[in-house]
Amino acid sequence: MQLEEKIEYKRLWLSAFIPLLFTFIIWIIHFIQVAFCIDFTHLGVYPLKLKGLLGIILSPLIHGSWEHLFSNTIPLVVLGTMLFYFYPKSAFKVFILLYFVTSIWVWFGARQAYHIGSSGIIYGLASYIFTCGILLQSTSLLSISLLVVFLYGSLIWGLFPLNWEISWESHISGFVLGIILAFYYKSENRYLEQLPEWMKEENDDNENNEYNFHDENNKNETTKPF
């Protein structure tokens, strides 16, 4: 394995560390619920009630069923790894803000019920990655955005109140916040140094072609008096 491949392989695993750690924690918490017959739902966000404030911290860690947990696990790992791999300068800040601000918005504006689960974070990750690819006008990053649409385009249905057992308010909060954060961190994400080497080649070639094009034009220009 070449040195560059080793570096990218290491970078990939480092990018996956926080998403995998977060996923491991929510699995442990759910296992405790099942093993000891404990229901942590009352620790979720309950809008506009003091009893629901603790949920701002705990609600993304709690899931109501194995199906609920399974449905969030893969998107968390995949989208989380994409975030830390392609946008390392803003990744940690974005993840933390999606975790807390989404729950805060739910506390202020959602239905009077307990809201649990990390789906709000997932929607935020998807909208952030997609919007960043468009804003940065990079062919490589735009392809990542299109990949997100291909893999998780069906998430769009979760933004509508089609199933009242699902916290669509969390989905909307995370989705909107992801777009806002993409605009906010645009300048921090724009530099190509963040991209892995295998994604820089196309941009470098374009820059070289542009440089050579100008050189040829300069050679053909003749100096004219003013």
mmCIF file of C-alpha atoms in Angstrom:
data_model
loop_
_atom_site.group_PDB
_atom_site.id
_atom_site.type_symbol
_atom_site.label_atom_id
_atom_site.label_comp_id
_atom_site.label_asym_id
_atom_site.label_seq_id
_atom_site.Cartn_x
_atom_site.Cartn_y
_atom_site.Cartn_z
ATOM 1 C CA MET A 1 0.000 0.000 0.000
ATOM 2 C CA GLN A 2 1.380 3.371 -1.046
ATOM 3 C CA LEU A 3 1.959 6.155 1.447
ATOM 4 C CA GLU A 4 -0.931 8.284 0.120
ATOM 5 C CA GLU A 5 -3.311 5.337 0.356
ATOM 6 C CA LYS A 6 -2.229 4.695 3.938
ATOM 7 C CA ILE A 7 -2.807 8.348 4.809
ATOM 8 C CA GLU A 8 -6.279 8.369 3.266
ATOM 9 C CA TYR A 9 -7.142 5.066 4.936
ATOM 10 C CA LYS A 10 -6.108 6.493 8.300
ATOM 11 C CA ARG A 11 -8.020 9.680 7.615
ATOM 12 C CA LEU A 12 -11.144 7.669 6.807
ATOM 13 C CA TRP A 13 -11.000 5.809 10.114
ATOM 14 C CA LEU A 14 -10.357 9.005 12.051
ATOM 15 C CA SER A 15 -13.359 10.581 10.333
ATOM 16 C CA ALA A 16 -15.511 7.617 11.336
ATOM 17 C CA PHE A 17 -14.386 7.647 14.977
ATOM 18 C CA ILE A 18 -16.901 10.152 16.411
ATOM 19 C CA PRO A 19 -19.897 8.806 14.414
ATOM 20 C CA LEU A 20 -19.026 5.251 15.470
ATOM 21 C CA LEU A 21 -18.515 6.292 19.097
ATOM 22 C CA PHE A 22 -21.848 8.118 19.129
ATOM 23 C CA THR A 23 -23.583 5.113 17.577
ATOM 24 C CA PHE A 24 -21.977 2.802 20.122
ATOM 25 C CA ILE A 25 -23.306 4.967 22.967
ATOM 26 C CA ILE A 26 -26.892 4.957 21.707
ATOM 27 C CA TRP A 27 -26.730 1.188 21.261
ATOM 28 C CA ILE A 28 -25.486 0.705 24.825
ATOM 29 C CA ILE A 29 -28.261 2.948 26.164
ATOM 30 C CA HIS A 30 -30.931 1.052 24.263
ATOM 31 C CA PHE A 31 -29.505 -2.277 25.367
ATOM 32 C CA ILE A 32 -29.770 -1.096 28.988
ATOM 33 C CA GLN A 33 -33.409 -0.173 28.386
ATOM 34 C CA VAL A 34 -34.204 -3.611 27.013
ATOM 35 C CA ALA A 35 -32.072 -5.657 29.405
ATOM 36 C CA PHE A 36 -33.381 -3.989 32.557
ATOM 37 C CA CYS A 37 -36.903 -3.210 31.283
ATOM 38 C CA ILE A 38 -36.396 0.534 31.714
ATOM 39 C CA ASP A 39 -38.177 3.106 29.621
ATOM 40 C CA PHE A 40 -36.120 6.262 29.069
ATOM 41 C CA THR A 41 -38.795 7.998 26.999
ATOM 42 C CA HIS A 42 -39.560 10.389 29.882
ATOM 43 C CA LEU A 43 -36.017 11.745 29.459
ATOM 44 C CA GLY A 44 -36.796 13.044 25.988
ATOM 45 C CA VAL A 45 -37.679 16.590 24.974
ATOM 46 C CA TYR A 46 -41.117 17.696 26.182
ATOM 47 C CA PRO A 47 -41.840 21.113 24.637
ATOM 48 C CA LEU A 48 -42.310 24.150 26.868
ATOM 49 C CA LYS A 49 -42.165 22.115 30.086
ATOM 50 C CA LEU A 50 -39.399 22.117 32.680
ATOM 51 C CA LYS A 51 -39.490 18.333 32.706
ATOM 52 C CA GLY A 52 -38.529 18.388 29.039
ATOM 53 C CA LEU A 53 -35.394 20.503 29.382
ATOM 54 C CA LEU A 54 -33.230 17.514 30.264
ATOM 55 C CA GLY A 55 -34.210 16.053 26.925
ATOM 56 C CA ILE A 56 -32.189 18.726 25.138
ATOM 57 C CA ILE A 57 -29.144 16.807 26.329
ATOM 58 C CA LEU A 58 -30.468 13.250 26.417
ATOM 59 C CA SER A 59 -33.125 12.895 23.721
ATOM 60 C CA PRO A 60 -30.769 12.150 20.778
ATOM 61 C CA LEU A 61 -29.383 9.206 22.778
ATOM 62 C CA ILE A 62 -32.758 7.555 23.397
ATOM 63 C CA HIS A 63 -34.682 5.356 20.960
ATOM 64 C CA GLY A 64 -38.076 3.792 21.372
ATOM 65 C CA SER A 65 -37.461 0.436 19.711
ATOM 66 C CA TRP A 66 -34.887 -1.701 17.942
ATOM 67 C CA GLU A 67 -36.446 -0.698 14.632
ATOM 68 C CA HIS A 68 -36.066 2.960 15.549
ATOM 69 C CA LEU A 69 -32.428 2.371 16.468
ATOM 70 C CA PHE A 70 -31.655 0.333 13.339
ATOM 71 C CA SER A 71 -33.156 2.967 11.049
ATOM 72 C CA ASN A 72 -30.870 5.663 12.519
ATOM 73 C CA THR A 73 -27.655 3.673 12.853
ATOM 74 C CA ILE A 74 -26.426 3.428 9.258
ATOM 75 C CA PRO A 75 -27.302 7.036 8.276
ATOM 76 C CA LEU A 76 -25.522 8.305 11.398
ATOM 77 C CA VAL A 77 -22.340 6.411 10.558
ATOM 78 C CA VAL A 78 -22.371 7.132 6.813
ATOM 79 C CA LEU A 79 -23.343 10.805 6.939
ATOM 80 C CA GLY A 80 -21.274 11.449 10.057
ATOM 81 C CA THR A 81 -18.180 9.997 8.404
ATOM 82 C CA MET A 82 -18.826 12.083 5.292
ATOM 83 C CA LEU A 83 -19.040 15.195 7.458
ATOM 84 C CA PHE A 84 -15.725 14.620 9.219
ATOM 85 C CA TYR A 85 -13.961 13.379 6.076
ATOM 86 C CA PHE A 86 -14.923 16.126 3.620
ATOM 87 C CA TYR A 87 -15.443 19.075 5.998
ATOM 88 C CA PRO A 88 -12.961 18.499 8.848
ATOM 89 C CA LYS A 89 -12.560 22.171 9.806
ATOM 90 C CA SER A 90 -16.224 22.656 10.635
ATOM 91 C CA ALA A 91 -17.281 19.054 11.342
ATOM 92 C CA PHE A 92 -17.087 18.954 15.135
ATOM 93 C CA LYS A 93 -18.807 22.319 15.560
ATOM 94 C CA VAL A 94 -21.551 21.320 13.145
ATOM 95 C CA PHE A 95 -22.139 17.996 14.888
ATOM 96 C CA ILE A 96 -22.395 19.640 18.318
ATOM 97 C CA LEU A 97 -24.742 22.355 17.067
ATOM 98 C CA LEU A 98 -26.971 19.819 15.333
ATOM 99 C CA TYR A 99 -27.083 17.804 18.539
ATOM 100 C CA PHE A 100 -28.143 20.626 20.856
ATOM 101 C CA VAL A 101 -29.807 23.316 18.732
ATOM 102 C CA THR A 102 -32.146 20.849 17.036
ATOM 103 C CA SER A 103 -33.416 19.711 20.434
ATOM 104 C CA ILE A 104 -33.740 23.313 21.627
ATOM 105 C CA TRP A 105 -35.896 24.187 18.627
ATOM 106 C CA VAL A 106 -38.043 21.129 19.289
ATOM 107 C CA TRP A 107 -38.491 22.216 22.908
ATOM 108 C CA PHE A 108 -39.760 25.605 21.754
ATOM 109 C CA GLY A 109 -41.989 24.578 18.875
ATOM 110 C CA ALA A 110 -42.994 20.913 18.757
ATOM 111 C CA ARG A 111 -46.160 19.104 19.842
ATOM 112 C CA GLN A 112 -46.829 18.380 23.490
ATOM 113 C CA ALA A 113 -45.272 14.924 23.609
ATOM 114 C CA TYR A 114 -41.931 13.320 24.371
ATOM 115 C CA HIS A 115 -39.553 13.593 21.419
ATOM 116 C CA ILE A 116 -36.665 11.125 21.299
ATOM 117 C CA GLY A 117 -34.128 9.834 18.783
ATOM 118 C CA SER A 118 -31.230 11.110 16.710
ATOM 119 C CA SER A 119 -33.117 11.516 13.438
ATOM 120 C CA GLY A 120 -32.935 15.311 13.735
ATOM 121 C CA ILE A 121 -29.146 15.033 13.609
ATOM 122 C CA ILE A 122 -29.382 12.791 10.546
ATOM 123 C CA TYR A 123 -31.540 15.299 8.691
ATOM 124 C CA GLY A 124 -29.114 18.052 9.652
ATOM 125 C CA LEU A 125 -26.122 16.074 8.391
ATOM 126 C CA ALA A 126 -27.846 15.317 5.089
ATOM 127 C CA SER A 127 -28.893 18.922 4.422
ATOM 128 C CA TYR A 128 -25.502 20.290 5.511
ATOM 129 C CA ILE A 129 -23.484 17.998 3.241
ATOM 130 C CA PHE A 130 -25.841 18.541 0.313
ATOM 131 C CA THR A 131 -25.909 22.342 0.683
ATOM 132 C CA CYS A 132 -22.131 22.614 1.133
ATOM 133 C CA GLY A 133 -21.524 20.820 -2.151
ATOM 134 C CA ILE A 134 -23.724 23.321 -3.968
ATOM 135 C CA LEU A 135 -22.353 26.429 -2.248
ATOM 136 C CA LEU A 136 -18.688 25.545 -2.768
ATOM 137 C CA GLN A 137 -19.180 24.968 -6.524
ATOM 138 C CA SER A 138 -16.774 22.058 -6.528
ATOM 139 C CA THR A 139 -17.469 19.207 -8.927
ATOM 140 C CA SER A 140 -16.033 16.707 -6.477
ATOM 141 C CA LEU A 141 -18.036 17.941 -3.488
ATOM 142 C CA LEU A 142 -21.163 18.309 -5.593
ATOM 143 C CA SER A 143 -20.859 14.642 -6.506
ATOM 144 C CA ILE A 144 -20.912 13.879 -2.778
ATOM 145 C CA SER A 145 -24.085 15.939 -2.457
ATOM 146 C CA LEU A 146 -25.701 13.971 -5.262
ATOM 147 C CA LEU A 147 -24.628 10.759 -3.566
ATOM 148 C CA VAL A 148 -26.428 11.895 -0.409
ATOM 149 C CA VAL A 149 -29.570 12.534 -2.456
ATOM 150 C CA PHE A 150 -29.275 9.102 -4.061
ATOM 151 C CA LEU A 151 -28.807 7.315 -0.737
ATOM 152 C CA TYR A 152 -31.148 9.320 1.484
ATOM 153 C CA GLY A 153 -33.451 11.256 -0.825
ATOM 154 C CA SER A 154 -36.401 9.427 0.698
ATOM 155 C CA LEU A 155 -35.763 11.325 3.936
ATOM 156 C CA ILE A 156 -37.727 14.197 2.409
ATOM 157 C CA TRP A 157 -40.975 12.440 3.334
ATOM 158 C CA GLY A 158 -40.032 12.648 6.997
ATOM 159 C CA LEU A 159 -40.391 16.431 6.846
ATOM 160 C CA PHE A 160 -44.153 16.141 6.546
ATOM 161 C CA PRO A 161 -46.612 15.167 9.304
ATOM 162 C CA LEU A 162 -47.625 11.941 7.558
ATOM 163 C CA ASN A 163 -47.102 9.806 10.654
ATOM 164 C CA TRP A 164 -47.942 11.437 13.976
ATOM 165 C CA GLU A 165 -45.920 8.833 15.851
ATOM 166 C CA ILE A 166 -42.765 10.259 14.278
ATOM 167 C CA SER A 167 -41.206 13.531 15.437
ATOM 168 C CA TRP A 168 -41.318 15.311 12.101
ATOM 169 C CA GLU A 169 -40.601 18.510 14.032
ATOM 170 C CA SER A 170 -37.140 17.146 14.845
ATOM 171 C CA HIS A 171 -36.632 16.336 11.179
ATOM 172 C CA ILE A 172 -37.545 19.840 10.045
ATOM 173 C CA SER A 173 -35.437 21.461 12.773
ATOM 174 C CA GLY A 174 -32.357 19.444 11.848
ATOM 175 C CA PHE A 175 -32.915 19.924 8.117
ATOM 176 C CA VAL A 176 -33.237 23.719 8.344
ATOM 177 C CA LEU A 177 -30.344 24.013 10.784
ATOM 178 C CA GLY A 178 -28.085 22.020 8.458
ATOM 179 C CA ILE A 179 -28.760 24.470 5.625
ATOM 180 C CA ILE A 180 -28.127 27.476 7.876
ATOM 181 C CA LEU A 181 -24.839 26.007 9.113
ATOM 182 C CA ALA A 182 -23.721 25.291 5.540
ATOM 183 C CA PHE A 183 -24.064 28.996 4.740
ATOM 184 C CA TYR A 184 -22.485 30.039 8.025
ATOM 185 C CA TYR A 185 -19.387 27.859 7.572
ATOM 186 C CA LYS A 186 -19.096 28.383 3.820
ATOM 187 C CA SER A 187 -15.890 30.402 4.047
ATOM 188 C CA GLU A 188 -14.384 27.888 6.434
ATOM 189 C CA ASN A 189 -15.133 25.003 4.077
ATOM 190 C CA ARG A 190 -14.139 26.552 0.771
ATOM 191 C CA TYR A 191 -10.405 25.784 0.838
ATOM 192 C CA LEU A 192 -9.275 22.818 -1.236
ATOM 193 C CA GLU A 193 -6.659 21.838 1.352
ATOM 194 C CA GLN A 194 -9.477 20.101 3.185
ATOM 195 C CA LEU A 195 -10.068 17.727 0.293
ATOM 196 C CA PRO A 196 -8.248 14.396 0.145
ATOM 197 C CA GLU A 197 -5.541 14.152 -2.487
ATOM 198 C CA TRP A 198 -7.583 11.934 -4.812
ATOM 199 C CA MET A 199 -10.218 14.682 -5.036
ATOM 200 C CA LYS A 200 -7.772 17.504 -5.745
ATOM 201 C CA GLU A 201 -6.499 16.179 -9.063
ATOM 202 C CA GLU A 202 -9.418 17.440 -11.113
ATOM 203 C CA ASN A 203 -9.223 20.926 -9.598
ATOM 204 C CA ASP A 204 -5.445 21.056 -10.056
ATOM 205 C CA ASP A 205 -5.811 20.058 -13.704
ATOM 206 C CA ASN A 206 -8.406 22.767 -14.257
ATOM 207 C CA GLU A 207 -6.114 25.342 -12.703
ATOM 208 C CA ASN A 208 -3.198 24.236 -14.904
ATOM 209 C CA ASN A 209 -5.364 24.339 -18.023
ATOM 210 C CA GLU A 210 -6.550 27.817 -17.148
ATOM 211 C CA TYR A 211 -2.979 28.953 -16.589
ATOM 212 C CA ASN A 212 -1.805 27.520 -19.916
ATOM 213 C CA PHE A 213 -4.736 29.081 -21.728
ATOM 214 C CA HIS A 214 -3.806 32.524 -20.485
ATOM 215 C CA ASP A 215 -0.173 31.917 -21.417
ATOM 216 C CA GLU A 216 -1.106 31.136 -25.005
ATOM 217 C CA ASN A 217 -3.247 34.256 -25.208
ATOM 218 C CA ASN A 218 -0.393 36.346 -23.856
ATOM 219 C CA LYS A 219 1.970 34.936 -26.458
ATOM 220 C CA ASN A 220 -0.368 35.903 -29.296
ATOM 221 C CA GLU A 221 -0.952 39.425 -28.013
ATOM 222 C CA THR A 222 1.038 42.223 -29.592
ATOM 223 C CA THR A 223 1.973 45.347 -27.777
ATOM 224 C CA LYS A 224 -0.007 48.296 -29.070
ATOM 225 C CA PRO A 225 0.584 51.972 -28.276
ATOM 226 C CA PHE A 226 -2.072 53.616 -26.160
#
